[in-house]
Coordinates of C-alpha atoms and ligand atoms in Angstrom, one line a residue:
M109 CA -27.9 13.1 14.1
S110 CA -24.9 13.2 11.7
D111 CA -25.5 13.1 8.0
E112 CA -22.1 11.3 7.5
P113 CA -22.6 7.7 6.2
L114 CA -22.8 4.8 8.6
V115 CA -21.0 1.9 7.0
L116 CA -20.4 -1.7 8.0
G117 CA -17.3 -3.3 6.6
I118 CA -16.5 -7.0 6.3
E119 CA -13.0 -8.5 5.9
T120 CA -12.4 -12.2 5.3
S121 CA -9.4 -12.3 2.9
C122 CA -7.2 -14.4 5.1
D123 CA -7.6 -15.8 8.7
E124 CA -9.3 -12.8 10.4
T125 CA -13.1 -12.4 10.4
G126 CA -13.3 -8.6 10.7
V127 CA -16.5 -6.5 11.1
G128 CA -16.0 -2.8 11.5
I129 CA -18.5 0.0 11.7
V130 CA -17.6 3.6 10.9
R131 CA -19.4 6.9 10.5
R132 CA -17.2 8.4 7.8
H133 CA -13.8 9.0 9.6
T134 CA -15.1 7.9 13.1
L135 CA -14.5 4.4 14.2
L136 CA -17.5 3.0 16.1
A137 CA -16.6 -0.7 16.3
D138 CA -13.9 -3.0 15.2
A139 CA -14.7 -6.6 16.0
V140 CA -12.2 -9.3 15.0
A141 CA -12.3 -13.1 15.4
S142 CA -9.1 -14.8 14.3
S143 CA -8.6 -18.5 13.4
V144 CA -4.8 -18.1 13.7
E145 CA -4.5 -20.7 16.4
E146 CA -6.1 -23.3 14.2
H147 CA -3.4 -22.7 11.6
A148 CA -0.3 -22.4 13.8
R149 CA 0.6 -26.1 13.9
F150 CA 0.7 -26.1 10.1
G151 CA 3.1 -23.1 9.9
G152 CA 0.8 -21.2 7.6
V153 CA -2.9 -20.4 6.9
V154 CA -4.9 -23.5 5.7
P155 CA -7.5 -22.0 3.2
E156 CA -10.2 -24.6 3.9
V157 CA -9.9 -24.2 7.7
A158 CA -10.0 -20.4 7.3
S159 CA -13.2 -20.5 5.2
R160 CA -15.0 -22.7 7.7
A161 CA -13.9 -20.5 10.6
H162 CA -15.2 -17.4 8.8
L163 CA -18.6 -19.0 8.3
E164 CA -18.8 -19.8 12.0
A165 CA -17.5 -16.5 13.2
M166 CA -19.4 -14.2 10.8
V167 CA -22.8 -13.7 12.6
P168 CA -21.4 -13.5 16.1
T169 CA -18.8 -10.9 14.9
I170 CA -21.5 -8.8 13.2
E171 CA -23.6 -8.9 16.4
R172 CA -20.6 -7.9 18.5
A173 CA -19.7 -5.0 16.2
C174 CA -23.3 -3.7 16.3
E175 CA -23.5 -4.0 20.0
T176 CA -20.2 -2.1 20.5
A177 CA -21.3 0.6 18.1
G178 CA -24.7 0.8 19.8
I179 CA -26.6 0.5 16.5
K180 CA -29.0 -1.9 14.9
L181 CA -28.3 -3.4 11.4
D182 CA -31.2 -1.3 10.2
D183 CA -29.3 1.9 10.9
I184 CA -26.5 1.0 8.5
D185 CA -26.4 3.1 5.2
A186 CA -24.1 0.8 3.2
I187 CA -22.2 -2.4 3.3
A188 CA -18.5 -2.7 2.2
V189 CA -16.7 -6.0 1.8
T190 CA -13.2 -7.1 0.7
S191 CA -13.7 -8.5 -2.8
G192 CA -10.0 -9.4 -3.2
P193 CA -7.1 -10.1 -3.3
G194 CA -7.0 -13.0 -0.8
L195 CA -7.9 -16.7 -0.4
A196 CA -10.8 -17.5 -2.7
G197 CA -12.9 -19.5 -0.3
A198 CA -12.3 -17.1 2.5
L199 CA -13.3 -14.1 0.4
L200 CA -16.4 -15.9 -0.8
V201 CA -17.7 -16.1 2.8
G202 CA -17.4 -12.4 3.3
V203 CA -18.8 -11.5 -0.1
A204 CA -21.8 -13.8 0.3
S205 CA -22.5 -12.4 3.8
A206 CA -22.3 -8.8 2.5
K207 CA -24.7 -9.6 -0.3
A208 CA -27.2 -11.1 2.2
L209 CA -27.0 -7.9 4.4
S210 CA -27.4 -5.8 1.2
I211 CA -30.2 -7.6 -0.6
G212 CA -32.8 -7.9 2.2
P213 CA -33.0 -4.2 3.2
G214 CA -31.8 -2.9 -0.2
K215 CA -28.7 -1.3 1.0
P216 CA -25.9 -0.4 -1.4
L217 CA -23.0 -2.9 -1.5
Y218 CA -19.3 -1.9 -2.3
G219 CA -16.7 -4.5 -3.1
V220 CA -13.4 -3.0 -1.9
N221 CA -9.7 -3.9 -2.6
H222 CA -8.0 -5.2 0.5
L223 CA -4.8 -3.4 -0.3
A224 CA -6.5 0.0 -0.8
A225 CA -8.3 -0.7 2.5
H226 CA -4.9 -1.0 4.3
V227 CA -4.2 2.5 3.1
A228 CA -7.7 4.0 3.7
V229 CA -7.9 2.8 7.3
D230 CA -5.5 5.5 8.4
Q231 CA -8.3 8.1 7.9
L232 CA -10.0 6.7 11.0
E233 CA -7.0 7.7 13.1
H234 CA -5.4 10.7 11.4
G235 CA -8.2 12.2 9.3
P236 CA -8.5 12.7 5.5
L237 CA -5.6 11.5 3.4
P238 CA -3.5 14.1 1.7
E239 CA -4.0 13.7 -2.1
P240 CA -1.7 12.6 -3.7
C241 CA -0.1 10.6 -0.9
P242 CA 2.7 8.0 -1.3
A243 CA 1.9 4.9 0.6
M244 CA 3.9 1.8 1.5
L245 CA 1.9 -1.3 1.9
V246 CA 3.7 -4.1 3.7
S247 CA 1.6 -7.2 4.6
G248 CA 1.9 -11.0 4.5
G249 CA 1.1 -11.2 0.8
H250 CA 2.2 -7.8 -0.6
S251 CA 5.0 -5.2 -0.4
S252 CA 4.3 -2.2 -2.6
L253 CA 5.0 1.4 -2.9
L254 CA 2.0 3.3 -4.2
K255 CA 1.0 6.8 -5.2
V256 CA -2.5 7.3 -4.0
E257 CA -4.3 10.0 -6.0
D258 CA -7.8 9.3 -4.6
V259 CA -8.4 6.1 -2.6
T260 CA -11.9 5.7 -4.1
V261 CA -10.7 5.9 -7.7
G262 CA -7.3 4.3 -8.0
V263 CA -3.7 4.0 -6.9
D264 CA -0.6 4.1 -9.1
P265 CA 1.9 1.3 -8.2
L266 CA 5.5 2.7 -8.1
G267 CA 7.1 -0.6 -7.2
A268 CA 6.6 -3.9 -5.5
T269 CA 8.4 -6.9 -4.3
I270 CA 10.0 -9.0 -7.0
D271 CA 9.9 -12.1 -4.8
D272 CA 8.8 -12.6 -1.1
A273 CA 6.6 -10.0 0.6
A274 CA 8.0 -8.4 3.8
G275 CA 5.5 -10.2 6.1
E276 CA 6.3 -13.5 4.3
A277 CA 10.0 -12.9 5.1
F278 CA 9.2 -12.4 8.8
D279 CA 7.1 -15.6 8.8
K280 CA 9.8 -17.7 7.1
V281 CA 12.6 -16.4 9.2
A282 CA 10.6 -17.0 12.4
R283 CA 10.1 -20.6 11.3
L284 CA 13.9 -20.9 10.8
L285 CA 14.4 -19.7 14.3
G286 CA 11.8 -22.0 15.8
L287 CA 9.3 -19.1 16.6
P288 CA 5.6 -19.6 16.1
F289 CA 3.3 -18.5 13.2
P290 CA 2.7 -15.7 12.3
G291 CA 6.3 -14.8 12.8
G292 CA 6.2 -11.0 12.6
P293 CA 5.1 -10.2 16.2
H294 CA 7.4 -13.0 17.6
I295 CA 10.4 -11.7 15.8
D296 CA 9.6 -8.2 16.9
R297 CA 9.4 -9.3 20.6
A298 CA 12.6 -11.5 20.3
A299 CA 14.5 -8.6 18.7
A300 CA 13.8 -6.3 21.6
S301 CA 16.6 -7.9 23.6
G302 CA 18.9 -8.5 20.7
N303 CA 21.8 -6.6 19.1
S304 CA 20.7 -5.2 15.7
V305 CA 24.3 -4.8 14.4
A306 CA 25.4 -8.3 15.5
I307 CA 25.1 -9.7 11.9
D308 CA 25.3 -7.7 8.8
F309 CA 22.5 -9.1 6.7
P310 CA 22.0 -8.0 3.0
R311 CA 19.8 -5.0 2.1
G312 CA 18.0 -6.2 -1.2
L313 CA 17.9 -3.9 -4.2
T314 CA 19.7 -1.0 -2.6
A315 CA 23.0 -1.2 -4.5
R316 CA 23.5 1.6 -7.0
K317 CA 23.3 -0.9 -10.0
D318 CA 19.9 -2.2 -8.7
L319 CA 18.5 1.2 -8.1
E320 CA 18.5 2.0 -11.8
R321 CA 15.9 -0.7 -12.6
H322 CA 14.4 -1.3 -9.2
R323 CA 14.4 1.9 -7.3
F324 CA 11.0 1.4 -5.8
D325 CA 11.0 -2.4 -5.8
F326 CA 11.8 -4.8 -3.0
S327 CA 13.4 -8.2 -2.7
F328 CA 13.5 -10.2 0.5
S329 CA 14.3 -13.7 -0.6
G330 CA 18.1 -13.1 -0.6
L331 CA 17.8 -11.8 3.0
K332 CA 15.8 -14.9 4.0
T333 CA 18.4 -17.2 2.4
A334 CA 21.3 -15.3 4.1
V335 CA 19.6 -15.9 7.5
A336 CA 19.2 -19.6 6.7
R337 CA 22.8 -19.9 5.6
W338 CA 24.0 -18.1 8.8
V339 CA 21.9 -20.3 11.0
E340 CA 23.1 -23.5 9.2
A341 CA 26.8 -22.4 9.6
Q342 CA 26.4 -21.8 13.3
Q343 CA 24.7 -25.2 13.8
R344 CA 27.4 -26.9 11.8
D345 CA 30.0 -25.4 14.1
G346 CA 28.0 -26.4 17.1
I347 CA 27.4 -22.8 18.2
T348 CA 24.1 -22.0 20.0
I349 CA 22.1 -19.5 18.0
D350 CA 21.4 -16.3 19.7
V351 CA 17.8 -15.9 18.5
A352 CA 17.5 -12.3 19.8
D353 CA 20.6 -11.2 17.9
V354 CA 19.4 -12.9 14.6
A355 CA 15.9 -11.5 15.0
A356 CA 17.2 -8.0 15.7
S357 CA 19.7 -8.0 12.8
F358 CA 17.1 -9.4 10.4
R359 CA 14.4 -6.9 11.5
E360 CA 16.9 -4.1 11.1
A361 CA 17.7 -5.1 7.5
V362 CA 14.0 -5.3 6.6
C363 CA 13.2 -2.0 8.2
D364 CA 16.2 -0.2 6.8
V365 CA 15.3 -1.1 3.2
L366 CA 11.6 -0.4 3.7
T367 CA 12.2 3.0 5.3
R368 CA 14.9 4.1 2.7
K369 CA 12.6 3.3 -0.2
A370 CA 9.5 4.9 1.3
L371 CA 11.3 8.1 2.1
D372 CA 12.9 8.1 -1.4
A373 CA 9.4 7.9 -2.9
A374 CA 8.1 10.8 -0.8
T375 CA 11.2 12.9 -1.7
T376 CA 11.0 12.0 -5.4
Y377 CA 7.4 13.0 -5.6
G378 CA 7.8 16.1 -3.5
I379 CA 5.2 14.9 -1.0
E380 CA 5.5 15.8 2.7
D381 CA 3.5 12.8 4.0
I382 CA 4.1 9.1 3.7
L383 CA 1.6 6.5 4.8
I384 CA 2.6 3.0 6.0
G385 CA 0.0 0.3 6.2
G386 CA -0.5 -3.5 6.4
G387 CA 0.5 -6.1 9.0
V388 CA 4.2 -5.4 9.0
A389 CA 3.5 -1.7 9.8
A390 CA 2.6 -3.0 13.3
N391 CA 6.4 -3.6 13.7
S392 CA 7.8 -1.5 16.5
R393 CA 11.2 -0.9 14.9
L394 CA 9.7 0.0 11.5
R395 CA 7.4 2.6 13.2
A396 CA 10.3 4.1 15.2
M397 CA 12.8 4.1 12.4
A398 CA 10.5 5.5 9.8
T399 CA 9.3 8.3 12.1
E400 CA 12.9 9.2 13.1
R401 CA 14.3 9.3 9.6
A402 CA 11.3 11.1 8.2
E403 CA 11.5 13.8 10.8
A404 CA 15.1 14.5 9.9
R405 CA 13.9 15.2 6.3
G406 CA 10.8 17.2 7.2
I407 CA 8.5 14.4 6.1
R408 CA 5.5 13.3 8.2
V409 CA 4.8 9.6 8.7
R410 CA 1.2 8.4 9.0
V411 CA 0.9 4.9 10.4
P412 CA -2.3 3.6 12.0
R413 CA -2.1 2.0 15.5
P414 CA -1.0 -1.7 15.3
G415 CA -4.5 -3.1 15.7
L416 CA -5.6 -1.2 12.5
C417 CA -2.4 -2.4 10.6
T418 CA -3.2 -6.1 10.8
D419 CA -6.4 -7.3 9.0
N420 CA -9.7 -5.9 10.4
G421 CA -13.2 -4.9 9.3
A422 CA -12.8 -1.2 10.0
M423 CA -10.3 -0.9 7.2
V424 CA -13.0 -2.0 4.7
A425 CA -15.7 0.2 6.2
A426 CA -13.3 3.3 5.9
P427 CA -13.1 3.3 2.1
G428 CA -16.7 2.2 2.0
A429 CA -17.7 5.4 3.8
E430 CA -15.6 7.5 1.4
L431 CA -17.2 5.8 -1.6
V432 CA -20.7 6.7 -0.3
K433 CA -19.7 10.2 0.6
R434 CA -18.2 10.9 -2.8
G435 CA -21.3 9.5 -4.6
R436 CA -19.5 6.6 -6.3
A437 CA -21.7 3.9 -7.9
P438 CA -22.1 0.7 -5.8
S439 CA -21.0 -2.7 -7.0
A440 CA -23.3 -5.0 -8.9
L441 CA -25.0 -7.7 -6.9
D442 CA -23.2 -10.3 -8.9
L443 CA -20.0 -9.0 -7.5
P444 CA -17.4 -11.8 -7.6
A445 CA -14.7 -12.6 -5.1
D446 CA -11.4 -12.0 -7.0
S447 CA -8.5 -13.8 -5.3
S448 CA -6.0 -11.9 -7.5
Q449 CA -7.7 -8.5 -7.7
P450 CA -5.0 -6.1 -8.8
I451 CA -4.1 -3.1 -6.7
T452 CA -5.2 -0.7 -9.5
T453 CA -8.8 -1.9 -9.1
V454 CA -9.8 -0.1 -5.9
V455 CA -13.6 -0.9 -6.2
A456 CA -14.9 -4.1 -7.8
Ligands
KG4_650 O1 -2.0 -7.3 6.7 P1 -1.9 -8.6 7.3 O2 -2.6 -8.7 8.7 O3 -2.5 -9.7 6.4 C1 -2.3 -9.7 5.0 O4 -3.0 -9.0 4.3 O5 -1.3 -10.4 4.7 O6 -0.4 -9.0 7.5 C2 0.0 -10.1 8.1 C3 1.6 -10.2 8.1 C4 2.1 -11.5 8.6 O7 3.2 -11.9 7.7 C5 2.7 -11.1 10.0 O8 3.8 -11.9 10.3 C6 3.1 -9.6 9.8 O9 2.0 -9.1 9.0 N1 3.1 -8.9 11.0 C7 4.3 -8.3 11.5 C8 4.0 -7.8 12.8 N2 2.7 -8.0 13.0 C9 2.2 -8.7 12.0 N3 5.5 -8.3 10.9 C10 6.5 -7.7 11.6 N4 6.3 -7.1 12.9 C11 5.1 -7.2 13.5 N5 4.9 -6.7 14.7
ZN651 ZN1 -3.9 -7.4 5.0

């Protein structure tokens, strides 16, 4: 029997009810129930609907995870849960469930930052993180460059988006093109048959004058507006929009900026690895472009497989196991759900 901690992680910050079970760096189960179809017709996640769906999915998802891992709840050493950031009501369902699992049998409870979890999950696939490690977090709500000294203690933000998050840009542009929500995977698929140099869309905050103040920051709202203007102009002229070309050119612009800035951060801090996490890291072009450009500079890219990039419970269990292993103090039982938990607070 291994003496590595067996940890159950719960994720409910948005529309995925995720329950993961890990033994330190080994992934044993990753059960996810998504309410995405209930939100699709609204073009975005409806908080109240998401909370109710979490409540209904929680117990079956915990049962499914235990069954897959071949364990009983009794076997678990500690519970980890996303305490923020995210939708307040959705987070509350996860936090309350985690407290219930913790109080009865007296198991330690760890409130974990969702953004740090997107970074820590990579350990389940590629082993311990190099410390320090620059990381780029690109999700529906956040786009940040971070320097991770120790994922159980804290992360230093190097820069962040000054307007829309990368995933948000994918979702908004998808809507403009008549593609379903969430837009990222649909744009990725549509782009596969498109020409990425068909339209020269702007690369936000990459001009020399912007780099002085915003070297590690992102801006995607200008790009989104440029796509909207382009689509409107075509429609005005009665030209049928080539969705594949727009998707490919847009995707290329986002990936170009993300990759350039991530590699710049790695080079600036003299670090040979760069980690990419969050839902947008599931993007096929981002993965290929980052790997190719990094190799040319002797930098290694670590990016988890697509299923671990989008929200899941294993990503919460992963830092939980690290917290237990490193002897960090558990969270108090009055742990709140903090919808705007800052990235610098890794453990609540
Ligand atoms: O990390 P995540 O699952 O949830 C948040 O924490 O926000 O990220 C969701 C975001 C959505 O905006 C979605 O459109 C985007 O990730 N996404 C993608 C892809 N898969 C998901 N964006 C681009 N390409 C993809 N393949
Ligand atoms: Zn996320």
